[in-house]
Coordinates of C-alpha atoms in Angstrom, one line a residue:
X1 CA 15.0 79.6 20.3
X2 CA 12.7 76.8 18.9
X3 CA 10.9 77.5 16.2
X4 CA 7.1 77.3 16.6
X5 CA 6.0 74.1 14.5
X6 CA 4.1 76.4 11.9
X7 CA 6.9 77.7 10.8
X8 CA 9.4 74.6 10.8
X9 CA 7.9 73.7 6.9
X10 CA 8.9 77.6 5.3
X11 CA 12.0 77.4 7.5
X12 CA 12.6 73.7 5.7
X13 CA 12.1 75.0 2.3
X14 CA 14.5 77.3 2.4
X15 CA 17.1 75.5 3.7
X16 CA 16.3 73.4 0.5
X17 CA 16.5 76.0 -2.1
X18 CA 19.2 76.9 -0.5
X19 CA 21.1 73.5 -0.9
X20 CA 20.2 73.5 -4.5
X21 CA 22.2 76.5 -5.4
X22 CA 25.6 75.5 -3.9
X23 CA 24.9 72.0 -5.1
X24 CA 27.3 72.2 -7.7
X25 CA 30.4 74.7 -6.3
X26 CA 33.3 72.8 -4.3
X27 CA 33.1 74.8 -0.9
X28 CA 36.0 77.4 -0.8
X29 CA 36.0 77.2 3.3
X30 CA 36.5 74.0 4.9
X31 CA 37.6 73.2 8.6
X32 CA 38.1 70.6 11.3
X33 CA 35.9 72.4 14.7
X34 CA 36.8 70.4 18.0
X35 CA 33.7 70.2 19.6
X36 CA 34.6 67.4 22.1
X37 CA 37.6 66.4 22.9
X38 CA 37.5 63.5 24.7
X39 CA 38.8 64.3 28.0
X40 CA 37.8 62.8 30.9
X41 CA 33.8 63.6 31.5
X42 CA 33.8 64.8 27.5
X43 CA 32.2 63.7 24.8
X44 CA 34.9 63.2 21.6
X45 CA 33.3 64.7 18.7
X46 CA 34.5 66.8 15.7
X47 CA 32.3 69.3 13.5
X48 CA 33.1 69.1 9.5
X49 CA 32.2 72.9 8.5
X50 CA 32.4 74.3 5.1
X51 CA 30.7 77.4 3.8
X52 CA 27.8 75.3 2.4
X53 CA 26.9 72.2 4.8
X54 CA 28.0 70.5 8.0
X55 CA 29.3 66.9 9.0
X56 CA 28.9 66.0 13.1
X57 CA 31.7 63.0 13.4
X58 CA 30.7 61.5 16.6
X59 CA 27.7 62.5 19.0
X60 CA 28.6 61.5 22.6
X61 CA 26.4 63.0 25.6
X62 CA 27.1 66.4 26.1
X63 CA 28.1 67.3 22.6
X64 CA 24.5 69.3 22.3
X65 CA 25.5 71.1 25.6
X66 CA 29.0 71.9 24.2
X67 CA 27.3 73.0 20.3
X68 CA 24.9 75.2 22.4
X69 CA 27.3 76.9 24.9
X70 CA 30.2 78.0 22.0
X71 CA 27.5 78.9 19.9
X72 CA 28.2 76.0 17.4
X73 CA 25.1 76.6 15.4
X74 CA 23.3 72.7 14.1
X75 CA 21.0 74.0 11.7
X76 CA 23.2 73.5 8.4
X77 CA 24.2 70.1 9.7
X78 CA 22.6 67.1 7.3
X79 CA 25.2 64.4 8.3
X80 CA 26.2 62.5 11.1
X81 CA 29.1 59.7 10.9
X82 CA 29.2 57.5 14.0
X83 CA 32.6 55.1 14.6
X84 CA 30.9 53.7 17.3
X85 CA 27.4 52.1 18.6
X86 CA 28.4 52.6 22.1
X87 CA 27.1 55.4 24.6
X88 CA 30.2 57.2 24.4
X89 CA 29.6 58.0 20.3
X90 CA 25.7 58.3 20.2
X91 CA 24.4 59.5 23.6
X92 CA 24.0 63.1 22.0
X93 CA 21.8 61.8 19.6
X94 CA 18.6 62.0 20.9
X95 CA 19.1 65.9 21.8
X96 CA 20.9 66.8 18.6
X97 CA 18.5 65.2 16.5
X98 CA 15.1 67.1 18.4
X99 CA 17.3 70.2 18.5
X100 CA 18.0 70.1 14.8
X101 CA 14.1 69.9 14.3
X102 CA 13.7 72.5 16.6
X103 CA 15.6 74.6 14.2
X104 CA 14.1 73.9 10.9
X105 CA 16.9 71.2 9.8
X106 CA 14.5 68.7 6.8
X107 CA 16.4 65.7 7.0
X108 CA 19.9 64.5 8.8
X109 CA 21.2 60.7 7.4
X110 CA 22.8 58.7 10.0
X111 CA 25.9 56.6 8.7
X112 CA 27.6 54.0 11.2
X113 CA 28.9 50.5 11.6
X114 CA 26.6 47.4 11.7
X115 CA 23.9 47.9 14.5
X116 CA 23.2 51.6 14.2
X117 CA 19.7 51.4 12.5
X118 CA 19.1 49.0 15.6
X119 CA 19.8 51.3 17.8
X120 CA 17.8 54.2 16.2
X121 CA 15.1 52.4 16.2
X122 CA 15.2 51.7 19.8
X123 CA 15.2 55.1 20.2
X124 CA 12.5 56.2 18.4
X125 CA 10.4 54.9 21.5
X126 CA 11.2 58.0 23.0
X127 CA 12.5 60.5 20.8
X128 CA 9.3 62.1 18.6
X129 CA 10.6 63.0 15.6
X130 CA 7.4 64.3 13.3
X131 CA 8.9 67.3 11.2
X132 CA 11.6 65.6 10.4
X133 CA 13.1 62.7 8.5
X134 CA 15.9 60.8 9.8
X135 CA 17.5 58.2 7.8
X136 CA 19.7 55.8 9.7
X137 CA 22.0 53.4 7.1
X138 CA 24.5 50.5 7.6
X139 CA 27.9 50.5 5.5
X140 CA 30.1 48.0 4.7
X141 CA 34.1 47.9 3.7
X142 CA 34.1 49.8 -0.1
X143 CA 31.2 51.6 0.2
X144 CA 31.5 55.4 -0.9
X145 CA 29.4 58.5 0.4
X146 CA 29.9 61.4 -2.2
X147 CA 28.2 64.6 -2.2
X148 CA 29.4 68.1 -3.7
X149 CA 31.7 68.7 -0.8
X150 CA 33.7 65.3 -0.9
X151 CA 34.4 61.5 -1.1
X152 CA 34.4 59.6 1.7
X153 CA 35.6 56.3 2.3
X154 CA 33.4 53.5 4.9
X155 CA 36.1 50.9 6.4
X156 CA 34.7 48.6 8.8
X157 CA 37.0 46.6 11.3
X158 CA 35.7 43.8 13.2
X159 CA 36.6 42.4 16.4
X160 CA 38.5 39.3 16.7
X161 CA 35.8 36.9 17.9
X162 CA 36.8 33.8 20.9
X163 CA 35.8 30.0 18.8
X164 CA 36.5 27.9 21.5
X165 CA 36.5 27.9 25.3
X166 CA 34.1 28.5 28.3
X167 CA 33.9 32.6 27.1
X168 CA 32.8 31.9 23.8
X169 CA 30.0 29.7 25.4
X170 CA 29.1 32.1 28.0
X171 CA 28.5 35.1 25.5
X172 CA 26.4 32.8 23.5
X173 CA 24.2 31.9 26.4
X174 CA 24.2 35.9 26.9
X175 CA 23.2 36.8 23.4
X176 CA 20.6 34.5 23.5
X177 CA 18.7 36.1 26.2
X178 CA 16.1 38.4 25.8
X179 CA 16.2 41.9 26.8
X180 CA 13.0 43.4 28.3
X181 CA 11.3 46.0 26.2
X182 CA 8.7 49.0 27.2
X183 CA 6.1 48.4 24.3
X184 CA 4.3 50.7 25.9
X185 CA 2.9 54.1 23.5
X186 CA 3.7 56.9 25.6
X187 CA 2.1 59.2 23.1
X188 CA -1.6 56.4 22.5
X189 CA -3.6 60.1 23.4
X190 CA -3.6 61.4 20.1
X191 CA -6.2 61.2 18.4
X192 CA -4.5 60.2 15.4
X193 CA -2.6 57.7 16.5
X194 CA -5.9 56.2 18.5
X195 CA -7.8 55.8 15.2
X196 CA -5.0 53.9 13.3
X197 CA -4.5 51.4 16.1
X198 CA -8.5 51.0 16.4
X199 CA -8.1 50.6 12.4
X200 CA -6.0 47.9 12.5
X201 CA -6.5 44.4 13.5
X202 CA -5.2 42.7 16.6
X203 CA -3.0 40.2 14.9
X204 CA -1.1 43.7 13.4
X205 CA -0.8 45.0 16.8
X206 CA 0.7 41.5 17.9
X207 CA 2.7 42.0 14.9
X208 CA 4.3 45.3 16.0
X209 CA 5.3 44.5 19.3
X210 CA 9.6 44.2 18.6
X211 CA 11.7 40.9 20.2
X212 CA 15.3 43.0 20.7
X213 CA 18.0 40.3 21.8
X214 CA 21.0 41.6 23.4
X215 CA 23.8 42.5 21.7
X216 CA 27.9 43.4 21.9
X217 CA 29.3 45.8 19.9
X218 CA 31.8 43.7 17.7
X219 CA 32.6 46.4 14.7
X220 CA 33.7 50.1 14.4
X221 CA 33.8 52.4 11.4
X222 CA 37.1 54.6 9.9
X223 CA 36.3 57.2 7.6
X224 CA 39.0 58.2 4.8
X225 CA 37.6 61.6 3.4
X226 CA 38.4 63.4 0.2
X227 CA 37.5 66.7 -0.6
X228 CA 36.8 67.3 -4.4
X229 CA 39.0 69.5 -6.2
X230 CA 38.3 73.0 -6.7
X231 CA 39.9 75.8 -9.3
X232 CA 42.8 77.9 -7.9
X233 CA 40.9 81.8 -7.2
X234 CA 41.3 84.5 -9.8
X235 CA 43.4 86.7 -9.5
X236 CA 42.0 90.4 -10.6
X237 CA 44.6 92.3 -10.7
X238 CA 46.6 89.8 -13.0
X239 CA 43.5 89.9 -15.5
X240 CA 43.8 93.7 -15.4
X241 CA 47.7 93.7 -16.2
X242 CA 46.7 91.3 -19.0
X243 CA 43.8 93.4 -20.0
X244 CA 40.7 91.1 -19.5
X245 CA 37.8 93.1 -19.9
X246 CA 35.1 92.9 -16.8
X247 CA 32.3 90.4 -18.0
X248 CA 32.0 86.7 -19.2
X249 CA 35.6 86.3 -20.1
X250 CA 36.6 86.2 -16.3
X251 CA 34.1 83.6 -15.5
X252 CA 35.4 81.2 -18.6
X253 CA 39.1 82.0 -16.8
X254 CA 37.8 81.6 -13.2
X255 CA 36.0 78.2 -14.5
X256 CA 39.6 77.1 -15.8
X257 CA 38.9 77.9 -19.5
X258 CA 41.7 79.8 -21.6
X259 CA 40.2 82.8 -23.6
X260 CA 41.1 84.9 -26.4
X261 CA 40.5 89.2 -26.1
X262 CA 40.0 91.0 -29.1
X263 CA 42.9 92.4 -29.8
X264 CA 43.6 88.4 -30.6
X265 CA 45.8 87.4 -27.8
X266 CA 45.3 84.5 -25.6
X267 CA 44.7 84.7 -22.2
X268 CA 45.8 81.4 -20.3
X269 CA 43.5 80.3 -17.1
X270 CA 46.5 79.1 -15.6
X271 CA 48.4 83.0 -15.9
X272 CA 45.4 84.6 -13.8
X273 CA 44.5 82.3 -11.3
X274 CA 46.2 80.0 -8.4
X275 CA 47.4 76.9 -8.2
X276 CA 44.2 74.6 -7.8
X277 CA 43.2 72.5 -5.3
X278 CA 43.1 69.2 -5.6
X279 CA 41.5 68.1 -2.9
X280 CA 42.8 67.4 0.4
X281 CA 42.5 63.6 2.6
X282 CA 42.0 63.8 6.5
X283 CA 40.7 60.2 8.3
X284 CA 38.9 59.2 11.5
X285 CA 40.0 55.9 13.2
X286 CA 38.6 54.6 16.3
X287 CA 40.2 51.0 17.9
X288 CA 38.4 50.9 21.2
X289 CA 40.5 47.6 22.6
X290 CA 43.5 45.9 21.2
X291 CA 40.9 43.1 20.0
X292 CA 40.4 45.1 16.8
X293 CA 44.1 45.1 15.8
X294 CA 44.0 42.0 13.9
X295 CA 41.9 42.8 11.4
X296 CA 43.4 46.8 11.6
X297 CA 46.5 45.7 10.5
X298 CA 44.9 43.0 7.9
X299 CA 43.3 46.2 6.2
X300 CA 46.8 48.2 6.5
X301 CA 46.4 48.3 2.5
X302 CA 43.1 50.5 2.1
X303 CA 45.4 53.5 3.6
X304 CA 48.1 52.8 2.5
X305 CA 47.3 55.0 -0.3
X306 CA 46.9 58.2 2.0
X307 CA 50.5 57.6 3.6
X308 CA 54.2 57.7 2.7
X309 CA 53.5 55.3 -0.6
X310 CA 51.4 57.4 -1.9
X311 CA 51.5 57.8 -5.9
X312 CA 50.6 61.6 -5.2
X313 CA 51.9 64.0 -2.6
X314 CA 48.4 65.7 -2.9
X315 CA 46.8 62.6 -1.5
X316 CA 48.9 62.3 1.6
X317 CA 46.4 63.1 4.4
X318 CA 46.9 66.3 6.0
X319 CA 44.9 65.3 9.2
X320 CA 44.3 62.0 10.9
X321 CA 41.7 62.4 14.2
X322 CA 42.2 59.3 16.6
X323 CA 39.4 58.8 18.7
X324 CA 41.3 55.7 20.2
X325 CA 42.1 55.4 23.6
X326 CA 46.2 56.2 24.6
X327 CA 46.5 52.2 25.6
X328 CA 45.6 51.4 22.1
X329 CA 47.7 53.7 20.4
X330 CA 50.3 53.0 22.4
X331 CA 51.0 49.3 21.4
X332 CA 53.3 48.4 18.7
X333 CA 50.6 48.0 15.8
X334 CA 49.0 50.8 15.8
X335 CA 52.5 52.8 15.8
X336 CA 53.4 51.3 13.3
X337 CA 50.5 52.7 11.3
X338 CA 51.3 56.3 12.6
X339 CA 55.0 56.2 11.6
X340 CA 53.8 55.1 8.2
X341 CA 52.5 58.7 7.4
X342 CA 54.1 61.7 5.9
X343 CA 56.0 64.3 8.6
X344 CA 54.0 66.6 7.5
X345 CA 50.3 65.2 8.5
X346 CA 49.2 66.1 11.9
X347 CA 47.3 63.2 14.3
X348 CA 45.0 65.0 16.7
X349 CA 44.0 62.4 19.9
X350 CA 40.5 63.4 21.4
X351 CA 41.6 61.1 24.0
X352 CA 42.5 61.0 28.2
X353 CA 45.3 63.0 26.6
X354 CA 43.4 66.2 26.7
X355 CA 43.0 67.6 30.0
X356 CA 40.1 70.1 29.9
X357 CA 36.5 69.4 29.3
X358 CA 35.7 72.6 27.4
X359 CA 32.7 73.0 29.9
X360 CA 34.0 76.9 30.6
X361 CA 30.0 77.4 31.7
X362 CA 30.3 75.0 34.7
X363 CA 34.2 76.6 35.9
X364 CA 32.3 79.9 36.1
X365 CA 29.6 79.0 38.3
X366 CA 31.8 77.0 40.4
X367 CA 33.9 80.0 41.1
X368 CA 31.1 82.3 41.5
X369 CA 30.2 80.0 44.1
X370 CA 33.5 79.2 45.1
X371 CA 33.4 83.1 46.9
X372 CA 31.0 82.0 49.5
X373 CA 32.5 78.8 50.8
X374 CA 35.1 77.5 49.7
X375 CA 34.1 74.0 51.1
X376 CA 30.9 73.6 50.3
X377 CA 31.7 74.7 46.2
X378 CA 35.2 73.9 45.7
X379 CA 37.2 75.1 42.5
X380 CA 36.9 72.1 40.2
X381 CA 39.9 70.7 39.6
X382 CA 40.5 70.9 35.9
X383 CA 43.2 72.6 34.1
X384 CA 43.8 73.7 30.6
X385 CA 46.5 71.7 28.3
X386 CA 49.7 73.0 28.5
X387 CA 50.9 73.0 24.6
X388 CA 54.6 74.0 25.4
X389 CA 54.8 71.0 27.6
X390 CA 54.0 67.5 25.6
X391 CA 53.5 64.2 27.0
X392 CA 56.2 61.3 27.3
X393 CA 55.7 59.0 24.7
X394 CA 53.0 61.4 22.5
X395 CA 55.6 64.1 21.1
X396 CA 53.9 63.4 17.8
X397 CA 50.1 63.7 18.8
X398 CA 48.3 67.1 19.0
X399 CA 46.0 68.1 21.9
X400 CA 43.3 70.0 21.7
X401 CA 40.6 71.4 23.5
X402 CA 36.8 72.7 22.0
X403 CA 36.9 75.3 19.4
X404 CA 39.9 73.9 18.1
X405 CA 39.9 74.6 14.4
X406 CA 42.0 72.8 11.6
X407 CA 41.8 74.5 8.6
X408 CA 41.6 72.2 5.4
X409 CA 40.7 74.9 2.8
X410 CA 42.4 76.7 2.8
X411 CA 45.2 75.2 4.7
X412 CA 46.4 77.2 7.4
X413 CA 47.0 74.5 9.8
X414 CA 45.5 74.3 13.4
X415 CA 44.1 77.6 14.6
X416 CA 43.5 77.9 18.9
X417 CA 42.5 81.4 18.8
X418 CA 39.3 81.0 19.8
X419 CA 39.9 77.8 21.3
X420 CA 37.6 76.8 24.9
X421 CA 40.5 77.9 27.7
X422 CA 39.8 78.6 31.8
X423 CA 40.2 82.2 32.5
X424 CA 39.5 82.5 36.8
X425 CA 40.4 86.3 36.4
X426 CA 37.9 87.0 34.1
X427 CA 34.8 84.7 36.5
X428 CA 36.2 87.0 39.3
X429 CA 36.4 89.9 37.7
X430 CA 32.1 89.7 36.7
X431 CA 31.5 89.4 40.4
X432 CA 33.4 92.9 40.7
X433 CA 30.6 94.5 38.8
X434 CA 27.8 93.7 40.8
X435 CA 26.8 96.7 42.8
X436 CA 28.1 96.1 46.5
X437 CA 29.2 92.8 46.0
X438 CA 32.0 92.8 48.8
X439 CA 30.0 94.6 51.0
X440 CA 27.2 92.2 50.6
X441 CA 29.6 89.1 50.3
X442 CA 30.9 90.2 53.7
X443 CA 27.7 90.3 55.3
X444 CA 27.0 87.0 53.8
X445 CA 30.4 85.0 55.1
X446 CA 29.3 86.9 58.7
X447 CA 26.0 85.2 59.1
X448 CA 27.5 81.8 57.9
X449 CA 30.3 81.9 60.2
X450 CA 28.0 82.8 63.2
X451 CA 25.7 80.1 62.2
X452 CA 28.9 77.7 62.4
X453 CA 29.4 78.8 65.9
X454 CA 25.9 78.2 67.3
X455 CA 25.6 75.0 65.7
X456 CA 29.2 74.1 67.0
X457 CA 28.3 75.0 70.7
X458 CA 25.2 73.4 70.3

């Protein structure tokens, strides 16, 4: 439920004393959620969830309605990376973003390829966003985002752009055109907003009015994340074999720090705890067309240092998500960059080869409905992903499906316990335990089927 507006600033400030006190710990729980995975009618988005924050990666339409049906709660979420500009990446933005205010969420930041503040601030025409603040950035090749949580690496690749010829010309002409823009204030009644515009002069309102020029998406965004390292867990029953007394001395060992007991021996961090964690590397890459591949390959070097060649097994990514489309990932480039990767890291495709929406809400109505003529509401015609069976060519790609979880910290692989599956039994099964349901159901199919007669000899 939304929260009333009077209590959206209390609900902000604890979210903010909140963030202050895990500021400073590496989170202990960190995993991968599927939230879209790009079949055909889905969105292709991933949630980042640790114990302390969130990270949205992608925000196609219909990722709010997925977050809201498998209880995928928004109100921890602060960041949302974008690889995209297009519909297919940002249509859920508008929702997400009054949803997250709803909730009591302070601020989100927006991160994206050049042309995502543009677009953001188109949007603002229509999506009224007063309680909270929205930040929406541009990054370039080499820039870093860094926070408690981990590193991340921005790597732009641009589309290889046509110099010569009657196309080249014609998307100039195109560009050049003006789009028409609604300057009109849908929201001019309040009173506020009335007295600042009578306030100012008319050349200021002139001023205002915005000149947007079409545009064509010509760059997308890969993200190379890090997460920062974090101390092995202490072990107490080792501290009690070597006779640690309970107090400060186990948080000096659990911080890493060797101590001494009174007796005089020394106690080595190392003896008590696990191995630490140096901090795991899973990526995001998205090549919508083959016209990125030029300057894909021409940054092969910027990951280079996450595959096969790298100086340290511990920066070998674990994950890599391809939001690319099979056609792309198919050609000879861009499996070239695949086989350049350790066996052991994983590359999940929220693609066409995913076969089920995750919509399980929609299956059960349809069913439902599917008892009382099967014509008029036929079964939709969607099936889970079979696992045991892979597709030609894609042996090495993992499907998934929403609520897919791969676990980073600790790592414990990919988890489909819980993941989104269709269940007809079960949709049938509810119908069984409405009081005289067949009986009524009957009745029902009756009337309909005399109804079909009259009409027919009509």
């Amino acid at each position: 439920m939304p929260l009333d507006p009077k209590h959206i600033a209390d609900a902000q400030r604890q979210r903010l004393k909140l963030k202050q006190k895990v500021s400073k710990v590496s989170p202990g729980i960190v995993n991968l959620q599927v939230l879209g995975c790009g079949a055909p009618g889905t969105p292709a988005s991933v949630y980042l969830f640790t114990d302390q924050t969130r990270y949205l990666f992608n925000c196609g339409e219909g990722t709010q309605r997925l977050a809201y049906e498998h209880k995928t709660k928004l109100s921890c979420l602060e960041n949302i990376f974008m690889t995209r500009t297009n519909w297919e990446r940002i249509g859920g933005l508008p929702g997400i973003c009054l949803t997250m205010q709803d909730v009591g969420v302070p601020a989100v930041s927006l991160h994206g390829p050049p042309g995502l503040d543009e677009l953001f601030k188109a949007m603002r025409r229509f999506v009224i966003l007063k309680d909270m603040k929205v930040e929406a950035s541009e990054y370039a090749t080499g820039d870093v985002y860094e926070d408690h949580v981990m590193t991340l690496r921005y790597v732009v690749i641009n589309r290889e752009t046509v110099d010569s010829g009657l196309e080249a010309g014609s998307d100039q002409e195109q560009n050049q055109e003006e789009a028409t823009v609604d300057d009109t204030d849908y929201y001019a009644y309040e009173q506020k907003r009335e007295a600042l515009q009578q306030s100012q002069p008319e050349g200021a309102k002139k001023a205002q009015s915005t000149n947007w020029t079409k545009r064509e998406e010509c760059s997308v965004m890969a993200y190379i994340c890090k997460l920062k390292p974090r101390h092995g867990q202490l072990s107490l029953e080792k501290c009690v074999e070597m006779g640690v007394p309970p107090g400060p001395l186990l948080g000096q060992l659990k911080n890493g720090n060797d101590v001494t007991l009174p007796d005089g021996r020394v106690v080595k961090s190392c003896e008590v705890r696990a191995p630490d964690d140096p901090g795991p590397v899973f990526m995001f890459i998205d090549i919508p067309t083959r016209d990125y591949m030029k300057d894909f390959v021409a940054k092969a070097a910027l990951f280079e240092k996450y595959q096969q060649t790298a100086m340290d097994e511990s920066d070998q990514a674990i994950f890599v998500v391809h939001f690319s489309p099979l056609d792309v990932m198919h050609c000879d480039e861009y499996r070239q960059f695949m086989d350049r990767f350790s066996a052991s890291t994983r590359h999940i495709a929220l693609n066409e080869v995913n076969s089920f929406s995750g919509y399980i809400a929609a299956h059960r109505i349809q069913y439902h409905l599917n008892q009382l003529d099967e014509q008029i509401f036929p079964v939709l015609r969607e099936k889970n992903n079979q696992y045991e069976d892979p597709p030609d060519n894609d042996t090495d790609l993992v499907r998934t499906s929403s609520l897919s979880y791969l676990h980073i910290r600790p790592p414990k692989g990919i988890d489909r316990t819980q993941e989104a599956s269709l269940n007809p039994t079960e949709y049938l099964n509810e119908l069984e335990l409405l009081p005289d349901f067949k009986g009524v159901l009957g009745e029902l199919r009756q009337q309909l089927a005399q109804q079909t007669e009259r009409r027919s000899a009509a």
